[in-house]
Short mmCIF file of C-alpha atoms in Angstrom, two decimals:
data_model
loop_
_atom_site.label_atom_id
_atom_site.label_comp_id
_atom_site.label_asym_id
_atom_site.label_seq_id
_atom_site.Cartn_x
_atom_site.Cartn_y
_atom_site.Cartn_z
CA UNK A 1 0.00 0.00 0.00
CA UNK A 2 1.60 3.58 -0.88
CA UNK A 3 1.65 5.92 1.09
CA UNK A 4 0.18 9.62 0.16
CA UNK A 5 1.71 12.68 1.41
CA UNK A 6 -0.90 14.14 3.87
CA UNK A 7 -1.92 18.11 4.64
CA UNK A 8 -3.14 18.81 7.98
CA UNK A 9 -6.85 18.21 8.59
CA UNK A 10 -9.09 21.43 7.24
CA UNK A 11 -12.78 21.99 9.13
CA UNK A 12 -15.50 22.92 7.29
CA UNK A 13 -19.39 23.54 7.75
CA UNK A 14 -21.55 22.06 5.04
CA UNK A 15 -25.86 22.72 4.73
CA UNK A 16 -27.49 19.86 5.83
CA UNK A 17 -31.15 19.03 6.87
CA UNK A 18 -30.08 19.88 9.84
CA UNK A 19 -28.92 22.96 9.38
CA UNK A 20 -25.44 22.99 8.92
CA UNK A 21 -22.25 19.89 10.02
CA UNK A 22 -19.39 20.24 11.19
CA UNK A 23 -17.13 18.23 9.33
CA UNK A 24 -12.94 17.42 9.38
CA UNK A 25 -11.22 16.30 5.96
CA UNK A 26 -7.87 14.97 5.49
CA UNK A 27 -6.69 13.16 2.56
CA UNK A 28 -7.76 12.96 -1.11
CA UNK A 29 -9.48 10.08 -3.44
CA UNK A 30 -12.11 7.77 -2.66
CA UNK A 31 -14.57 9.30 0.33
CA UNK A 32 -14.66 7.65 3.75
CA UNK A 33 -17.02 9.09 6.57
CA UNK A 34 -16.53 8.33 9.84
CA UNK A 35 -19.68 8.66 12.31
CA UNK A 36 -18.84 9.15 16.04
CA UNK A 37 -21.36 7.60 18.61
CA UNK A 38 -22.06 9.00 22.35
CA UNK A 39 -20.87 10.83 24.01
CA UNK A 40 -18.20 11.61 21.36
CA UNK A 41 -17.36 14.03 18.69
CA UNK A 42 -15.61 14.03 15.43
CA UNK A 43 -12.51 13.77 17.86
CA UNK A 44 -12.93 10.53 18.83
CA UNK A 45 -11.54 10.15 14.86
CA UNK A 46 -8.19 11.96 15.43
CA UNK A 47 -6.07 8.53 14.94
CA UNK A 48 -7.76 7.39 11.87
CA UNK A 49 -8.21 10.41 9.97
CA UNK A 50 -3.87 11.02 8.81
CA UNK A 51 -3.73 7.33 8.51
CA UNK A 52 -6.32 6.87 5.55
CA UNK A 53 -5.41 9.97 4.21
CA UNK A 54 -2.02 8.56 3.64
CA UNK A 55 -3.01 5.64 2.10
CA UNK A 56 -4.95 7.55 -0.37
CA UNK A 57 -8.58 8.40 0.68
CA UNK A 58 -10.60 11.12 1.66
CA UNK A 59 -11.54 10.70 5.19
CA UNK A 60 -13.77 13.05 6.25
CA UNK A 61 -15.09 12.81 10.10
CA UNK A 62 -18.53 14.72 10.85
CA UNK A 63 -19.90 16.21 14.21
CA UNK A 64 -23.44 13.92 13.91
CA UNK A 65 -26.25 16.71 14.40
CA UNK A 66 -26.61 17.50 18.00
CA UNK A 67 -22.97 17.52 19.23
CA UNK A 68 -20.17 19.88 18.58
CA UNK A 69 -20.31 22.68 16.03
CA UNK A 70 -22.90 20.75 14.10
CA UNK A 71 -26.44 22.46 14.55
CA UNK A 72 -28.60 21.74 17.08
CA UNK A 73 -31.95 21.33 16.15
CA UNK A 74 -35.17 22.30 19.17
CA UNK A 75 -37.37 18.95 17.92
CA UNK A 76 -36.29 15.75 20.15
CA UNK A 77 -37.95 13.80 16.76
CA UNK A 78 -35.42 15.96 14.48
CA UNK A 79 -33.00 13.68 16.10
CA UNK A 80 -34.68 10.14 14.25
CA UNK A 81 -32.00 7.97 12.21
CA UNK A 82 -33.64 9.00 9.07
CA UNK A 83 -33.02 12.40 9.68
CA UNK A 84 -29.19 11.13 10.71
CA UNK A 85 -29.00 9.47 7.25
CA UNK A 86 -30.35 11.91 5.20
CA UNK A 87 -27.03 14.37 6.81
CA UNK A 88 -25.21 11.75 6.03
CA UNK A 89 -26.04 12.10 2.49
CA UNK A 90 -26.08 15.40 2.48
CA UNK A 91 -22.48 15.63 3.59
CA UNK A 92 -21.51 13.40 0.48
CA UNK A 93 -23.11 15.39 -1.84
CA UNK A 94 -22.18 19.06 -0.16
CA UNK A 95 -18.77 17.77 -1.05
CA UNK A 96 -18.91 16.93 -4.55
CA UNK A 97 -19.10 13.30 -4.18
CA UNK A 98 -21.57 10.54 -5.62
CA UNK A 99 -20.53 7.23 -3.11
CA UNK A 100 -18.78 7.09 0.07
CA UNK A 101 -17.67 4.07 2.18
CA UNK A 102 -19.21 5.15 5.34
CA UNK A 103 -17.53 3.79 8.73
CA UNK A 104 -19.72 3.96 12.16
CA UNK A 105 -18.62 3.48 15.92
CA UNK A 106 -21.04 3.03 18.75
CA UNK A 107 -24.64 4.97 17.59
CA UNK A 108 -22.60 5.78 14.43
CA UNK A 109 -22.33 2.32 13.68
CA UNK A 110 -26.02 1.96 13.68
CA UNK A 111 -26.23 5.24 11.97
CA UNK A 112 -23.64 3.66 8.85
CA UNK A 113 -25.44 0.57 8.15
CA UNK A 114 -28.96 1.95 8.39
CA UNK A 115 -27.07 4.45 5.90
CA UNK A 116 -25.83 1.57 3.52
CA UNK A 117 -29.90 0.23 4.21
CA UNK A 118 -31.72 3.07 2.98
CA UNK A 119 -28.98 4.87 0.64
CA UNK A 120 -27.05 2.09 -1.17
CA UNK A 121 -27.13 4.03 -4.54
CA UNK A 122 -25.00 6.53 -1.88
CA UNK A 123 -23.10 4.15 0.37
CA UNK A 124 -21.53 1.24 -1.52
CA UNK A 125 -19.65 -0.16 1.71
CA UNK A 126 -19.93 -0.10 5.73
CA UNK A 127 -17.89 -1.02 8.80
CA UNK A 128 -19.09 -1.05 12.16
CA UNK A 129 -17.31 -0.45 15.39
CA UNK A 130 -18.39 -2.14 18.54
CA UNK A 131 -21.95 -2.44 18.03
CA UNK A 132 -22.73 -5.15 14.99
CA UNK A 133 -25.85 -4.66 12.52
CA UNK A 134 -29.05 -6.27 13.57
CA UNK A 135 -32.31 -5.50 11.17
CA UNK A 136 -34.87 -3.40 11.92
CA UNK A 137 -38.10 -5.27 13.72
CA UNK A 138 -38.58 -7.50 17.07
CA UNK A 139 -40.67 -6.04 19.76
CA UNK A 140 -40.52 -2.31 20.56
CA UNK A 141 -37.32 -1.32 21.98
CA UNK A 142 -38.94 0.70 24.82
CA UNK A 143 -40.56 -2.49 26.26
CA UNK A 144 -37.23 -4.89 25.91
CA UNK A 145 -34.84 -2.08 27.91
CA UNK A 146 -37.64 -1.67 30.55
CA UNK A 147 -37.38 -5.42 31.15
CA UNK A 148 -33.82 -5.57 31.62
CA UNK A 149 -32.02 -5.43 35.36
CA UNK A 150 -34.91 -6.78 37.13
CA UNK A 151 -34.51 -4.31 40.35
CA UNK A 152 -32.06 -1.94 38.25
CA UNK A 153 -33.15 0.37 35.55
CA UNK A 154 -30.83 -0.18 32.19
CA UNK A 155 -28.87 3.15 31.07
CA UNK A 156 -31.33 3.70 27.44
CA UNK A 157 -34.35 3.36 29.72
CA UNK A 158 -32.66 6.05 32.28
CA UNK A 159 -31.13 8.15 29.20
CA UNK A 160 -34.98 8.17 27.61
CA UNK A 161 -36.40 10.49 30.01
CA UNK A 162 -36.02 13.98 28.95
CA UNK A 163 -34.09 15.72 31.37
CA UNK A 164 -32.99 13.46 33.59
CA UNK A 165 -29.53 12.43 32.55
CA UNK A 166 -28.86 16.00 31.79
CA UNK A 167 -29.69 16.70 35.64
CA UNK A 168 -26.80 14.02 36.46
CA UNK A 169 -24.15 14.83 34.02
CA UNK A 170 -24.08 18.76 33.31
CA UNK A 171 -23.08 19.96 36.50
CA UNK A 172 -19.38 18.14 36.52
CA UNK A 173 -19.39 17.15 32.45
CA UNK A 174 -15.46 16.61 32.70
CA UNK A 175 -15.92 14.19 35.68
CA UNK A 176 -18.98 12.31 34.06
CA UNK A 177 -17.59 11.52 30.64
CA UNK A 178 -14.00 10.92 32.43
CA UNK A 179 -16.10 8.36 34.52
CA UNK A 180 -18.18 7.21 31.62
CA UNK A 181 -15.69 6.83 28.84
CA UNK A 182 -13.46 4.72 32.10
CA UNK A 183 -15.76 2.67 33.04
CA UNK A 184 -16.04 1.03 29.45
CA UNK A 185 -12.62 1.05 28.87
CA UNK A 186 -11.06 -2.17 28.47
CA UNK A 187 -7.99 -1.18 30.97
CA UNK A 188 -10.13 0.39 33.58
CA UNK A 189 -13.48 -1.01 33.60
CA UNK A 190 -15.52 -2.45 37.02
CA UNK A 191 -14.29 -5.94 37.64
CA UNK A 192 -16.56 -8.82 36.45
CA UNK A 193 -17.98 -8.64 39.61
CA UNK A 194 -18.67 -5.55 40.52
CA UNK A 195 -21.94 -3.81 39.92
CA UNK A 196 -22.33 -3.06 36.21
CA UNK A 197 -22.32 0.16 35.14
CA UNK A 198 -24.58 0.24 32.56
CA UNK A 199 -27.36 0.12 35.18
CA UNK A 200 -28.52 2.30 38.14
CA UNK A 201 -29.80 1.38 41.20
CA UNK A 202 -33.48 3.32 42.31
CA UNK A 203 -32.90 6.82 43.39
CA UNK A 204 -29.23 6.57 42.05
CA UNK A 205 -27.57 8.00 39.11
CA UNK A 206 -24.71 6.01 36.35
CA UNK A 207 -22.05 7.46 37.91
CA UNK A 208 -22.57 5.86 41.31
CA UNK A 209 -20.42 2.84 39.92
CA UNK A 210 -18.22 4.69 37.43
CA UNK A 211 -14.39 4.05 38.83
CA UNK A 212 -12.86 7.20 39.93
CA UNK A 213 -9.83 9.24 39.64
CA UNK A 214 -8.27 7.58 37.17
CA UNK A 215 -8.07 7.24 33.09
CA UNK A 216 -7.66 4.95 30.63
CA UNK A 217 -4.37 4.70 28.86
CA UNK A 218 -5.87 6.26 25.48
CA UNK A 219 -7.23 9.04 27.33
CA UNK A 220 -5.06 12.16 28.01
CA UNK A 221 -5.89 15.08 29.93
CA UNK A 222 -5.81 17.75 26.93
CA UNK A 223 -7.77 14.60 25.13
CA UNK A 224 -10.41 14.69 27.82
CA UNK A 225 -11.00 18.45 27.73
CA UNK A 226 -11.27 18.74 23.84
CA UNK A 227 -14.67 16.04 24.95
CA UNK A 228 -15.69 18.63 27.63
CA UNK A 229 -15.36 21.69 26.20
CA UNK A 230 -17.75 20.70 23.15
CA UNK A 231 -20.33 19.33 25.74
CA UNK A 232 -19.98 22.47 28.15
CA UNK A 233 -20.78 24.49 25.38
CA UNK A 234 -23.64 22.88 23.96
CA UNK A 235 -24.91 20.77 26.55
CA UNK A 236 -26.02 16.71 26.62
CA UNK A 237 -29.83 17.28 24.94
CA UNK A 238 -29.49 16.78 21.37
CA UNK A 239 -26.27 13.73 21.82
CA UNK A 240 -28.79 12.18 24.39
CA UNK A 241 -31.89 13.15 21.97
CA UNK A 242 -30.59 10.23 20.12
CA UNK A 243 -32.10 7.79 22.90
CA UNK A 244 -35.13 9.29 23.00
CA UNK A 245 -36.10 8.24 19.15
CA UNK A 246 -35.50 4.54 19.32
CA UNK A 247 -39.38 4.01 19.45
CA UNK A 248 -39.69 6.55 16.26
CA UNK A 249 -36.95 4.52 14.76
CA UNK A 250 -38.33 1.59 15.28
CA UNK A 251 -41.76 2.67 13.37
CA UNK A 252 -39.59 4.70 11.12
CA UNK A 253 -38.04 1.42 9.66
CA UNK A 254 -40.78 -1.06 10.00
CA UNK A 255 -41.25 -1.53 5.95
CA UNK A 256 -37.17 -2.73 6.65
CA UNK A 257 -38.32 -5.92 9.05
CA UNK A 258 -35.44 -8.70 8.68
CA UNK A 259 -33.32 -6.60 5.95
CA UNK A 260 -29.72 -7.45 5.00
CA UNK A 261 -26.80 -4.66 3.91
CA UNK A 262 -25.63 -6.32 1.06
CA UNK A 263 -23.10 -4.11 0.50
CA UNK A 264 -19.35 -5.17 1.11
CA UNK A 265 -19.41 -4.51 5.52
CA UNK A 266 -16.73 -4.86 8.02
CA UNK A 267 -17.25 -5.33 11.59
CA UNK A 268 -14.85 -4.79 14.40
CA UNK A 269 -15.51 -5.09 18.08
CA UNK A 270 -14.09 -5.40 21.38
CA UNK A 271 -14.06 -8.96 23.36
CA UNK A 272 -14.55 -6.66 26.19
CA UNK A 273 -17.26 -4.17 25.17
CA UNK A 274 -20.51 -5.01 26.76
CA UNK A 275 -21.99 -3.76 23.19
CA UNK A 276 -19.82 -6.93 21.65
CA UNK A 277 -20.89 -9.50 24.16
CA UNK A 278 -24.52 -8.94 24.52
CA UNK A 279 -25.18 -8.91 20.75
CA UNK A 280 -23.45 -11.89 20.08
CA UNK A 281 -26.42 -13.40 18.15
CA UNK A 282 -26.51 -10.55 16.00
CA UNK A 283 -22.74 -11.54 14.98
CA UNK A 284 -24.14 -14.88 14.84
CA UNK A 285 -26.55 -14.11 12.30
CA UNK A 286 -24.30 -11.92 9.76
CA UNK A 287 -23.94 -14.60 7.49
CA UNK A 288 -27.70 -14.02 6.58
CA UNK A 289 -27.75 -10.15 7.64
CA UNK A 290 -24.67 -8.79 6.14
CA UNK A 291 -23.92 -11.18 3.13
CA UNK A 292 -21.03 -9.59 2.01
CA UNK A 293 -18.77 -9.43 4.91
CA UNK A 294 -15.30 -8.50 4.24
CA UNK A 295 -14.43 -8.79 7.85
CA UNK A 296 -14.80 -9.80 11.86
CA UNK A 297 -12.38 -8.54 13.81
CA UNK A 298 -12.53 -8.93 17.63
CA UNK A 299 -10.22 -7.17 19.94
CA UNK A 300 -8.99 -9.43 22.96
CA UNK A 301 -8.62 -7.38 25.85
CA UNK A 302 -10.61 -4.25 24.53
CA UNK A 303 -13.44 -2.09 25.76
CA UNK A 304 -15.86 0.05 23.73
CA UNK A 305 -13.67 2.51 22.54
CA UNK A 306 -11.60 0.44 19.94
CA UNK A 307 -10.50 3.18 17.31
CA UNK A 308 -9.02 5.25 20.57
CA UNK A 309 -8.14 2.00 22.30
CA UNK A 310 -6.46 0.08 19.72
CA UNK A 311 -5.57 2.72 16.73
CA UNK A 312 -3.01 0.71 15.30
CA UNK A 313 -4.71 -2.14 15.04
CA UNK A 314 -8.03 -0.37 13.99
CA UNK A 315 -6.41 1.36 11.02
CA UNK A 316 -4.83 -1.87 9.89
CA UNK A 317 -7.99 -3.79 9.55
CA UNK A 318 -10.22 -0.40 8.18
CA UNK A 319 -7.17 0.40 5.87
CA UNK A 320 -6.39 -3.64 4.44
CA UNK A 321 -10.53 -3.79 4.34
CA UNK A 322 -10.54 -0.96 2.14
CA UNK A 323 -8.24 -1.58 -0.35
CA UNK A 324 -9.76 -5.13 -1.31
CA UNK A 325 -13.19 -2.61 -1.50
CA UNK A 326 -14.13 -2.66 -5.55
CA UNK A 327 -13.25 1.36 -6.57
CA UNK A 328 -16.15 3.33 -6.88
CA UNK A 329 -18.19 3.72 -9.55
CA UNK A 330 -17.50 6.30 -12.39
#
């Protein structure tokens, strides 16, 4: 593989249905976007971004509506995944392009394949981070997260409730998403038996069981303030707003029941990312949902943030995926 000489990153706002995105480009030829997940920005990129710009495609890394210096839309319903995939489109075609591979981590990975679902004249490839592909349908997801932890109310259930994790996390943001983004780290997380974070006890809040003082070795101080500073500025209501459409969603893509992405995928995920481990059916079933894999890739010894966690090896396997991609069409 050759490498390209690379200029430093350039930010840019392009229109969107949303209003305007904030997005970071590095690199020329074939388009790549890269779709953060929560609570994360277009940051959460930074390793991946000179790496497949120097092996010779334009990765371009968006602030997903809601975060950063994306626009912020009033409407918790603006915040559906069809909105999220029309901006996705938009982005490709506010920068000249027909196709893009488009690469998702976390809620971005669900935002990339319903992407390649809806859009595949758009998106002729995917890869998912840490959360695989499962097709739309099943029962509503409301009802399955309220049933989960017995006792112990399940983090989507608590994050549905407008207001409420904003009342937790806004007055010490730093401290939260230190907590948060430690906790599911595959260096620092709770020990196997110690009360699992992703739940909270009645009357209690998430970061009751979030270790404390201390990060994970892929987050720095300066790296940690570049998350808080976004989220002190513009708040936790339109990243969490997310959450609070999964019903929508699920109506949204009901005509999609049982669907495959048939376009060439990739999935990576972490053998210790709750997001891995609990959806192992859905990895189970790709040979029937995602047809065309080119790739699954689990990460011994890593939590939920893989591209920060493990950028080497993450840019290997997104970089050697994409070059056996067919080139995009003329």
């Amino acid at each position: 593989m050759s490498q390209h000489p690379v200029s430093a990153p350039t930010h840019r706002l392009v229109p969107s249905p949303a209003g305007r995105l904030h997005v970071v480009e590095q690199g020329s030829g074939p388009l790549v976007l890269l779709v953060h997940g929560f609570p994360e920005s277009w940051y959460s990129w930074r390793h991946q971004l000179p790496v497949l710009a120097a092996a010779g495609y334009r990765a371009v890394a968006v602030d997903v509506r809601g975060y950063g210096r994306s626009s912020r839309p009033a409407a918790t319903d603006a915040y559906r995944m069809t909105e999220l995939v029309a901006d996705n489109v938009a982005v490709v075609h506010a920068l000249g392009e027909r196709t893009a591979v488009v690469v998702g981590h976390d809620w971005g990975s669900n935002v990339a394949a319903t992407s390649a679902l809806l859009r595949p004249d758009v998106f002729r490839a995917v890869g998912m981070l840490s959360v695989p592909y499962a097709p739309p349908g099943g029962p509503r997801p409301s009802t399955v997260f309220a049933s989960m932890g017995g006792d112990e109310e399940f983090y989507v259930s608590y994050f549905q409730e407008p207001g409420r994790a904003e009342a937790e996390i806004e007055p010490d943001v730093r401290g939260w998403l230190a907590g948060f983004y430690t906790a599911l780290s595959g260096d620092t997380e709770p020990a196997a038996d110690a009360p699992d974070p992703h739940f909270v006890t009645p009357g209690g809040t998430l970061r009751d069981r979030f270790p404390a003082h201390r990060l994970p070795g892929w987050l720095s101080e300066a790296d940690l303030d570049v998350y808080a500073g976004e989220f002190e500025r513009t708040g936790l209501t339109g990243a969490l707003a997310r959450y609070r459409n999964m019903d929508r969603d699920w109506e949204d893509l009901s005509g999609h029941e049982g669907a495959p992405v048939t376009q060439p995928s990739l999935f990576v995920g972490g053998a210790l990312d709750a997001s891995t481990t609990w959806m192992a059916d859905a990895i189970d079933a790709f040979p029937v949902t995602l047809p065309a894999l080119g790739g699954l890739h689990i990460l011994d010894g890593c939590g939920h943030w893989l591209q920060q966690e493990r950028p080497a090896e993450t840019n290997r396997i997104l970089t050697d995926w994409l070059e056996g991609l067919p080139g995009p069409a003329c």
